[in-house]
Coordinates of C-alpha atoms and ligand atoms in Angstrom, one line a residue:
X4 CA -88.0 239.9 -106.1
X5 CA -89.5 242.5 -107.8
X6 CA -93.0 241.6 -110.1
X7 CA -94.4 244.0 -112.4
X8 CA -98.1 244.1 -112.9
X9 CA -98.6 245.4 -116.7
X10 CA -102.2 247.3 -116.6
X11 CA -100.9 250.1 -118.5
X12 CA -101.0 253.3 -116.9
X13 CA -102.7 251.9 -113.9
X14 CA -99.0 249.1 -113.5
X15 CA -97.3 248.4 -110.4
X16 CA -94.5 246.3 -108.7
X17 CA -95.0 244.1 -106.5
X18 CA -92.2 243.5 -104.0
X19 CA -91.6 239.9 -102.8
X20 CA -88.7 239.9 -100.3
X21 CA -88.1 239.0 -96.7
X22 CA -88.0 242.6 -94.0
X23 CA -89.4 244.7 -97.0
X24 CA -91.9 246.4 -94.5
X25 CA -88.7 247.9 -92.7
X26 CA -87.4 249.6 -96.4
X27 CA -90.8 250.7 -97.5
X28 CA -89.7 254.4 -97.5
X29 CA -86.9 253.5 -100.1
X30 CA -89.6 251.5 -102.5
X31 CA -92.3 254.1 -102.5
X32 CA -92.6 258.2 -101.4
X33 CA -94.1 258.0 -98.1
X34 CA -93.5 261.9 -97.6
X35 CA -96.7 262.5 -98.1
X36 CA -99.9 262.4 -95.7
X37 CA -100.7 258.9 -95.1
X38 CA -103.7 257.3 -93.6
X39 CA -102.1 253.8 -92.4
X40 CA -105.0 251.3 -91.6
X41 CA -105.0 248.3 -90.0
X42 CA -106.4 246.1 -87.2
X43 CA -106.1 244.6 -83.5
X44 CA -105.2 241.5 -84.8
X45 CA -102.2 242.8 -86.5
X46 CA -98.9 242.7 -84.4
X47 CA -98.2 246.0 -83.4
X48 CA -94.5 245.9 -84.4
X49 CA -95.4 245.5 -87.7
X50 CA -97.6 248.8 -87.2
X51 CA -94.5 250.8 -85.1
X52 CA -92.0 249.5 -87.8
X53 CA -94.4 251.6 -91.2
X54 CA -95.1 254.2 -89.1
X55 CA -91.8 254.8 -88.5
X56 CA -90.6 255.5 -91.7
X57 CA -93.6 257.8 -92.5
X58 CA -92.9 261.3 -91.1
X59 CA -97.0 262.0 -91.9
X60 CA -98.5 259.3 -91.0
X61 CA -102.4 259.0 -89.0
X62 CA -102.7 255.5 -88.2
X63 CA -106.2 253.7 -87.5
X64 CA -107.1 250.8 -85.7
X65 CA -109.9 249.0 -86.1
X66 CA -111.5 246.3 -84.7
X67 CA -110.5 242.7 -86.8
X68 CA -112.8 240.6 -88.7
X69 CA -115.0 240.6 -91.3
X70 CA -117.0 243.3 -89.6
X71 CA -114.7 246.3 -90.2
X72 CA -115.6 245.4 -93.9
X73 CA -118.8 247.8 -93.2
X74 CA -120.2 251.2 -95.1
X75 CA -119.8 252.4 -91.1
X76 CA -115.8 251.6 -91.3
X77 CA -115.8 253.0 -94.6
X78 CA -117.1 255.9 -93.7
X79 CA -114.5 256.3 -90.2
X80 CA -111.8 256.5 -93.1
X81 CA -113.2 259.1 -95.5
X82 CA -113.8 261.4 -92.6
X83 CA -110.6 260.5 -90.5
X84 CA -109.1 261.6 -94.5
X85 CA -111.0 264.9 -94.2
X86 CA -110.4 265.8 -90.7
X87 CA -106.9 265.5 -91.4
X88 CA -106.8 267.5 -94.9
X89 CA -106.2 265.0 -96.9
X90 CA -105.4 266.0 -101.1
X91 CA -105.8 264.5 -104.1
X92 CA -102.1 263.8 -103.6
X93 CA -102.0 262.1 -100.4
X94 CA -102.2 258.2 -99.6
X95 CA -104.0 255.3 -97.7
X96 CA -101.6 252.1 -97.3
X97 CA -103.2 248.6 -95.1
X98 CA -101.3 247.0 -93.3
X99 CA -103.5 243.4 -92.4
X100 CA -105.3 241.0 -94.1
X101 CA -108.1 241.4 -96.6
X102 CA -109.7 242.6 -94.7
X103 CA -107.7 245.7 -94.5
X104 CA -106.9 245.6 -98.0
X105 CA -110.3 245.3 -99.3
X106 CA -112.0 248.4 -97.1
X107 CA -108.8 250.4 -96.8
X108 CA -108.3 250.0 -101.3
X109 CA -111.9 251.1 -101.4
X110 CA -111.5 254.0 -99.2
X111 CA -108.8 255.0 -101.4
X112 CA -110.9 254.2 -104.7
X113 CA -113.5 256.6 -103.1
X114 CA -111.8 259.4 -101.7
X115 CA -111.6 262.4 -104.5
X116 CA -112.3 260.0 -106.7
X117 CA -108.8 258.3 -106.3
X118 CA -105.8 258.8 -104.2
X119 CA -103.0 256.2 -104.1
X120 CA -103.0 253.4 -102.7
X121 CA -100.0 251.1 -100.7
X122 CA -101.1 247.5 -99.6
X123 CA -98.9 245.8 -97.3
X124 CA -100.5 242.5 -97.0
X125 CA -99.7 240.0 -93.6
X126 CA -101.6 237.4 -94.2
X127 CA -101.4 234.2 -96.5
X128 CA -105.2 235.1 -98.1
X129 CA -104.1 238.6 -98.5
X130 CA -100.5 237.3 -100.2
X131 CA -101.2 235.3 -102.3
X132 CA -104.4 236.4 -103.5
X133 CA -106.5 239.4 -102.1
X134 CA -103.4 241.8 -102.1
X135 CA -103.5 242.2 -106.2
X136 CA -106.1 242.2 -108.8
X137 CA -107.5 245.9 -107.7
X138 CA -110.6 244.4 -106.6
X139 CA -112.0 246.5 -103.1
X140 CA -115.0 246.1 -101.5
X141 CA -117.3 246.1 -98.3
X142 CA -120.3 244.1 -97.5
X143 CA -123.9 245.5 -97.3
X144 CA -126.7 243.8 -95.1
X145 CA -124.5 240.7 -94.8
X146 CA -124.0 240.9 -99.0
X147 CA -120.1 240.0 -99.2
X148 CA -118.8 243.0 -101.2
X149 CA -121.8 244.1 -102.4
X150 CA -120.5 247.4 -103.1
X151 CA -116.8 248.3 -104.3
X152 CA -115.1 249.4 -107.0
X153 CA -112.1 248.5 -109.0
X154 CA -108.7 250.4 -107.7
X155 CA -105.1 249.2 -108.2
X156 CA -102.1 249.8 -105.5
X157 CA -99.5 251.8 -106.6
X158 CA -97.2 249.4 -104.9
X159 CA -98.0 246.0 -103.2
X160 CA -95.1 244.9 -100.5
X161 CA -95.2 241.4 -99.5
X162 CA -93.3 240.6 -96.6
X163 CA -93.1 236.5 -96.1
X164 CA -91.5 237.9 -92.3
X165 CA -94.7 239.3 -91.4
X166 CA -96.6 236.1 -91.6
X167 CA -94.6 234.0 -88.5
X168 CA -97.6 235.3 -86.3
X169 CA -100.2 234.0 -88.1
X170 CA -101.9 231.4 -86.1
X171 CA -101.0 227.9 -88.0
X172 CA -105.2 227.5 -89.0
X173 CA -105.2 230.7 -90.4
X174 CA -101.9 230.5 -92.6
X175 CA -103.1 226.8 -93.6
X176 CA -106.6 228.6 -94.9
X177 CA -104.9 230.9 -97.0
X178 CA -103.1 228.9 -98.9
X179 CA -105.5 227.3 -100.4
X180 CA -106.3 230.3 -102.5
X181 CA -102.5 229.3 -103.5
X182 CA -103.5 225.5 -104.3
X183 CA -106.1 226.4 -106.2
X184 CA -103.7 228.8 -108.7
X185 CA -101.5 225.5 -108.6
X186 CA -104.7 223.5 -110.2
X187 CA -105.7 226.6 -112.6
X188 CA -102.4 227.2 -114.0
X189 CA -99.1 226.1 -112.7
X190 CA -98.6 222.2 -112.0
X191 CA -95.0 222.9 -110.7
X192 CA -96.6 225.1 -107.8
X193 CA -99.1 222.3 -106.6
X194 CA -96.2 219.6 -106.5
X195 CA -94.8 222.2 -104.5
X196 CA -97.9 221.4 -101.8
X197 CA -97.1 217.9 -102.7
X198 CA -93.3 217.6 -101.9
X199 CA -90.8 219.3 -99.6
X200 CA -91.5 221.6 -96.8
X201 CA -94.3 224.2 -97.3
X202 CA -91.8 226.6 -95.2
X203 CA -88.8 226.3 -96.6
X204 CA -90.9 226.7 -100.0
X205 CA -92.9 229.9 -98.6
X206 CA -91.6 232.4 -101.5
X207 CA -91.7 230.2 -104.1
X208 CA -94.8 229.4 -103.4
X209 CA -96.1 233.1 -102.9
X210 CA -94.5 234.0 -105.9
X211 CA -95.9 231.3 -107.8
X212 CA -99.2 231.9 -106.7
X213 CA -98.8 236.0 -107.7
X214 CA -97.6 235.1 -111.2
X215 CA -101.0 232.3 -112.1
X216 CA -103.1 235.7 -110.4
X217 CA -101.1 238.1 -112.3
X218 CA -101.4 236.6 -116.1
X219 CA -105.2 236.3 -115.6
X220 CA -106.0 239.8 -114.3
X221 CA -103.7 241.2 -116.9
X222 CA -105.6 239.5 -119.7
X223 CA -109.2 240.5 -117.8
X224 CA -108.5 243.2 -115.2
X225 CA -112.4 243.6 -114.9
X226 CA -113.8 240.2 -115.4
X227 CA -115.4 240.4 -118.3
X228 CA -114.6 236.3 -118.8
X229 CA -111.7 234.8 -117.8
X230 CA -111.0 236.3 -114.9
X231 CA -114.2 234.1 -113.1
X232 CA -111.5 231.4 -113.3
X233 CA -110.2 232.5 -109.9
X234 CA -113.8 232.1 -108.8
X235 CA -112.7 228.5 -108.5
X236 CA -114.2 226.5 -105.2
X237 CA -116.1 229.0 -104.5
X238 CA -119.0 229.3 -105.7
X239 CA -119.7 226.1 -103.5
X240 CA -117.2 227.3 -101.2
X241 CA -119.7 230.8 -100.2
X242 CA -122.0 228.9 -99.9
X243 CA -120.7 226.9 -97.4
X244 CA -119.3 229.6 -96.1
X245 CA -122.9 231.2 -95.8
X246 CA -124.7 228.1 -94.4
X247 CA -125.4 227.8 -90.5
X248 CA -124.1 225.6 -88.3
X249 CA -121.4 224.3 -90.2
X250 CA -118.8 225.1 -87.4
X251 CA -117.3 228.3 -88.1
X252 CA -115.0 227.5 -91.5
X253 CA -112.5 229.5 -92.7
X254 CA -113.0 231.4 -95.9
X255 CA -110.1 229.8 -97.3
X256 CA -111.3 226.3 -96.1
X257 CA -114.3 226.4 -97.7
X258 CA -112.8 226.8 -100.7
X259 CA -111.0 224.0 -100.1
X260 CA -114.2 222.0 -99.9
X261 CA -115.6 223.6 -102.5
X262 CA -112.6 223.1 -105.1
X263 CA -113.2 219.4 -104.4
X264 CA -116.7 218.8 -106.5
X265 CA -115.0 220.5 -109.3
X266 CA -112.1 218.1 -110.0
X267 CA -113.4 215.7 -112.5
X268 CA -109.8 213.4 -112.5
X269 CA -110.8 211.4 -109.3
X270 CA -106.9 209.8 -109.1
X271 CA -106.1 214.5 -109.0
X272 CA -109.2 214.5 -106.4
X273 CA -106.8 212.4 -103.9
X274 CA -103.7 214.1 -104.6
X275 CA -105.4 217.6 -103.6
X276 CA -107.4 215.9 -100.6
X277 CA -103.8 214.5 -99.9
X278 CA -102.3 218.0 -99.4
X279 CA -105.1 219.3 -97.9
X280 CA -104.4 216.4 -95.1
X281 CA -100.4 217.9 -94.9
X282 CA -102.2 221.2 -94.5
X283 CA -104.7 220.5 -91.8
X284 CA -107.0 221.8 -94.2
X285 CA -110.7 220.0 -94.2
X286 CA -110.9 216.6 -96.5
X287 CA -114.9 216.2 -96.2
X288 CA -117.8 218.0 -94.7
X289 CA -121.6 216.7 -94.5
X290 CA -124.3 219.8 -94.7
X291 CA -128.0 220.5 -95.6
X292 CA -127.9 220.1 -99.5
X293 CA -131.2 222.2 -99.6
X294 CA -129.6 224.8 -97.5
X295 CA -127.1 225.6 -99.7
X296 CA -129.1 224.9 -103.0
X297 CA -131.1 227.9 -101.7
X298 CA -128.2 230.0 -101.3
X299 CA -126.3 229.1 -104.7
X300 CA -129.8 230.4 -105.9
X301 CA -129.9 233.9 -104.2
X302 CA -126.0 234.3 -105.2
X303 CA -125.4 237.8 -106.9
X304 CA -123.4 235.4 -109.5
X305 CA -126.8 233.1 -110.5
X306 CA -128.2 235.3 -113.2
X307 CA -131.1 234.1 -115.7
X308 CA -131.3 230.5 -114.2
X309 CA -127.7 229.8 -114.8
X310 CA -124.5 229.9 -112.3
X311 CA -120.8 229.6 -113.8
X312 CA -118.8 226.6 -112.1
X313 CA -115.0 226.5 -112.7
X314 CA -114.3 223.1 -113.2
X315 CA -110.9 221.3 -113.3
X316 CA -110.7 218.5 -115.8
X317 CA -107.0 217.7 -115.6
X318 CA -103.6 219.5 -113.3
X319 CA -102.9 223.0 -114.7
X320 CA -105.9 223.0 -116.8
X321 CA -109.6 224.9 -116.2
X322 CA -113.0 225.2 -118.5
X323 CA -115.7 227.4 -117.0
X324 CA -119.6 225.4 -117.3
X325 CA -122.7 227.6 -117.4
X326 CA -124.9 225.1 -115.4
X327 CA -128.7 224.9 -115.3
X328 CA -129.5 225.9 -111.3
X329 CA -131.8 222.7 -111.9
X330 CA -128.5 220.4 -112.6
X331 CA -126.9 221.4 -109.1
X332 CA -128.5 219.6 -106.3
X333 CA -127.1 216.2 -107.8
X334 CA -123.8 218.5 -108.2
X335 CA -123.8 219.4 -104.3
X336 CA -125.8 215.9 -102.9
X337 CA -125.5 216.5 -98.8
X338 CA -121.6 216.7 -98.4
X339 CA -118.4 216.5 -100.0
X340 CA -116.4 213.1 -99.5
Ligands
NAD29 N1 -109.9 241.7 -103.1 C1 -109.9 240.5 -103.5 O1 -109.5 240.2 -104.6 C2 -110.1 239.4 -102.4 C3 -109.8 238.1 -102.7 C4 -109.9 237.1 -101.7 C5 -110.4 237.5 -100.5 N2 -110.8 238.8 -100.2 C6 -111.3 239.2 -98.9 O2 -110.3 239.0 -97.9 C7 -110.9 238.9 -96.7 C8 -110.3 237.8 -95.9 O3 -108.9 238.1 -95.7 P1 -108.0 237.4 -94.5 O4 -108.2 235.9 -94.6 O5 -106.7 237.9 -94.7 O6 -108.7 237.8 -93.2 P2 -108.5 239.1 -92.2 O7 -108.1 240.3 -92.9 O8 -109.7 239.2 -91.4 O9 -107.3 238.6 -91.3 C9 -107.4 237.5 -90.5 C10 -107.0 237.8 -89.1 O10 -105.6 237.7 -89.0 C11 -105.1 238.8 -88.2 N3 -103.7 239.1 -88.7 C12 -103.4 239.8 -89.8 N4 -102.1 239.7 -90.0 C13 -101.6 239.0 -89.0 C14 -100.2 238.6 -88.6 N5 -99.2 238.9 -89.4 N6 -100.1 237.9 -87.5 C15 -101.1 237.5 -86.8 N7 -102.4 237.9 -87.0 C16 -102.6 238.6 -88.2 C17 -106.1 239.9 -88.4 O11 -106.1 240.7 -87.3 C18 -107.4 239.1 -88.5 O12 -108.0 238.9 -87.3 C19 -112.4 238.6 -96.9 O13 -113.1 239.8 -96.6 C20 -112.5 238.4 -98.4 O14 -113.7 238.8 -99.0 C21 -110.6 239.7 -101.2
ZN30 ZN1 -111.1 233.3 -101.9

């Protein structure tokens, strides 16, 4: 399945089909230098099987998690690029999560002012969210993307193969970035969650979940308004994300949590809890109300006393609230039931 993103002169496909990884050389040129970035985490057959069809390829390895998102990592890319004479006409494809996708996207962003850019996503996060939109970033003194810049792939190949590996936490977690494009814009795809098998519904639900993501950027590509719709859930969800002690959650469960406040139709509030207990995603979490008060406060998004909650009043339906930072402590209390 083939989706076109329409950004103009910065458009691109997106490529939805089982094994695409093993025919990228026939869906983009790879005969150029390419500086393939990944991470341990990432099976290395996945790795040997791009590699293989690039006759130019410098691969790097980094180490996974949240820390390669780092000016440092950043940084390892642009020279490993220069050390290896890379042109204006050369190219930097991830192969991982977000992780990847995010440093590796701003690497490319950065280097000459621009060089294309191939994301090959292999995570659920990273599939049905992170991989499009052209958002890249890494974090500065623990300031999630901080500094970034906006940069769209040339080509985006989504591989639903490439996620059987995933660890069953991890691929639960990132599907409720898909959940929530279900409550923002597509009812179908959240009965989707609701009925039938989530795995024998994987591409339907990916593509689903591309198609709410791809309308809205199209309409906003640099969030000048509604694009902030997709910052539903988390602006709680960061900040539980942020708070100590709360157990090590998942970005992806967090969100979960923090989608749940922002459901006003209480009977909707079950169904979604309801799926969340089919996923093994969180239903409830207690935490310091003060705590994360404090945080919603210092978040880059609270500007002139006011923070922006995406609220869900009905399936399918959203309306973004500019809320007083005085109104939220009765909005977060000391948990989510
Ligand atoms: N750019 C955007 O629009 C956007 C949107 C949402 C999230 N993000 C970013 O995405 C990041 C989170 O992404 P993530 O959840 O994919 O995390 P991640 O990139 O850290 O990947 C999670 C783990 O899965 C491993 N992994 C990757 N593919 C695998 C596979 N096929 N099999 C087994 N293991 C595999 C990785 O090694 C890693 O340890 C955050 O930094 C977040 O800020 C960006
Ligand atoms: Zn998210």
């Amino acid at each position: 399945m083939r989706i076109e993103v329409a950004l103009g002169s910065r458009s691109y496909p997106i490529i939805l089909e089982r094994g695409c990884l093993g025919r990228l050389s026939a869906l983009a040129d790879l005969s150029c230098k390419l500086l393939v970035v990944t991470d341990e985490g990432v099976p290395p057959s996945l790795l040997e099987g791009v590699l293989a069809q690039c006759p130019r390829a410098y691969p790097l390895i980094l180490p996974q998690g949240e820390g390669s998102k780092s000016l440092a990592a950043f940084e390892a890319l642009l020279t490993h690029m220069l050390e290896k004479g890379f042109s204006r006409k050369d190219k930097v494809l991830a192969l991982g999560g977000g992780v990847m996708g995010d440093l590796a996207g701003f690497a490319a962003a950065c280097y000459m002012r621009g060089i294309g850019f191939i994301n090959c996503p292999t995570t659920t996060l990273a599939q049905v969210d992170s991989s499009i939109g052209g958002k890249t970033a890494v974090n500065l003194k623990g300031m999630k993307n901080l500094v970034g810049a906006f940069h769209q792939p040339i080509l985006v190949a989504l591989d639903p193969d490439a996620l059987q590996t995933l660890p069953p936490r991890h691929f639960a977690a990132g599907l409720a970035e898909a959940i929530k494009a279900g409550l923002l814009g597509d009812p179908a795809l959240f009965r989707l969650f609701e009925e039938g098998d989530i795995q024998q519904n994987l591409e339907e639900i990916l593509a689903r979940s591309l198609r709410v993501k791809k309308a809205i950027v199209e309409q906003d590509e640099r969030e000048a308004g509604l694009r902030a719709c997709l910052n539903l859930g988390h602006t709680l969800g960061h900040a539980i994300e942020s708070a100590e002690g709360l157990g090590g959650l998942y970005h992806g469960e967090c969100v979960a949590l923090g989608m749940l406040p922002m459901i006003e139709d209480a009977s909707l509030r079950q169904r979604v809890k309801a799926v969340y207990g089919r996923l093994g995603l969180p239903q409830s979490i207690r935490y310091d109300g003060e705590a994360i008060y404090r945080f919603l406060c210092h978040d880059k998004k609270a500007a002139g006393g006011f923070v922006t909650l995406v609220r869900v009043p009905a399936l399918g339906q959203f309306r973004l609230d500019k809320v007083p930072l005085t109104d939220l402590p009765a909005i977060i209390g000391e948990g989510i039931e």
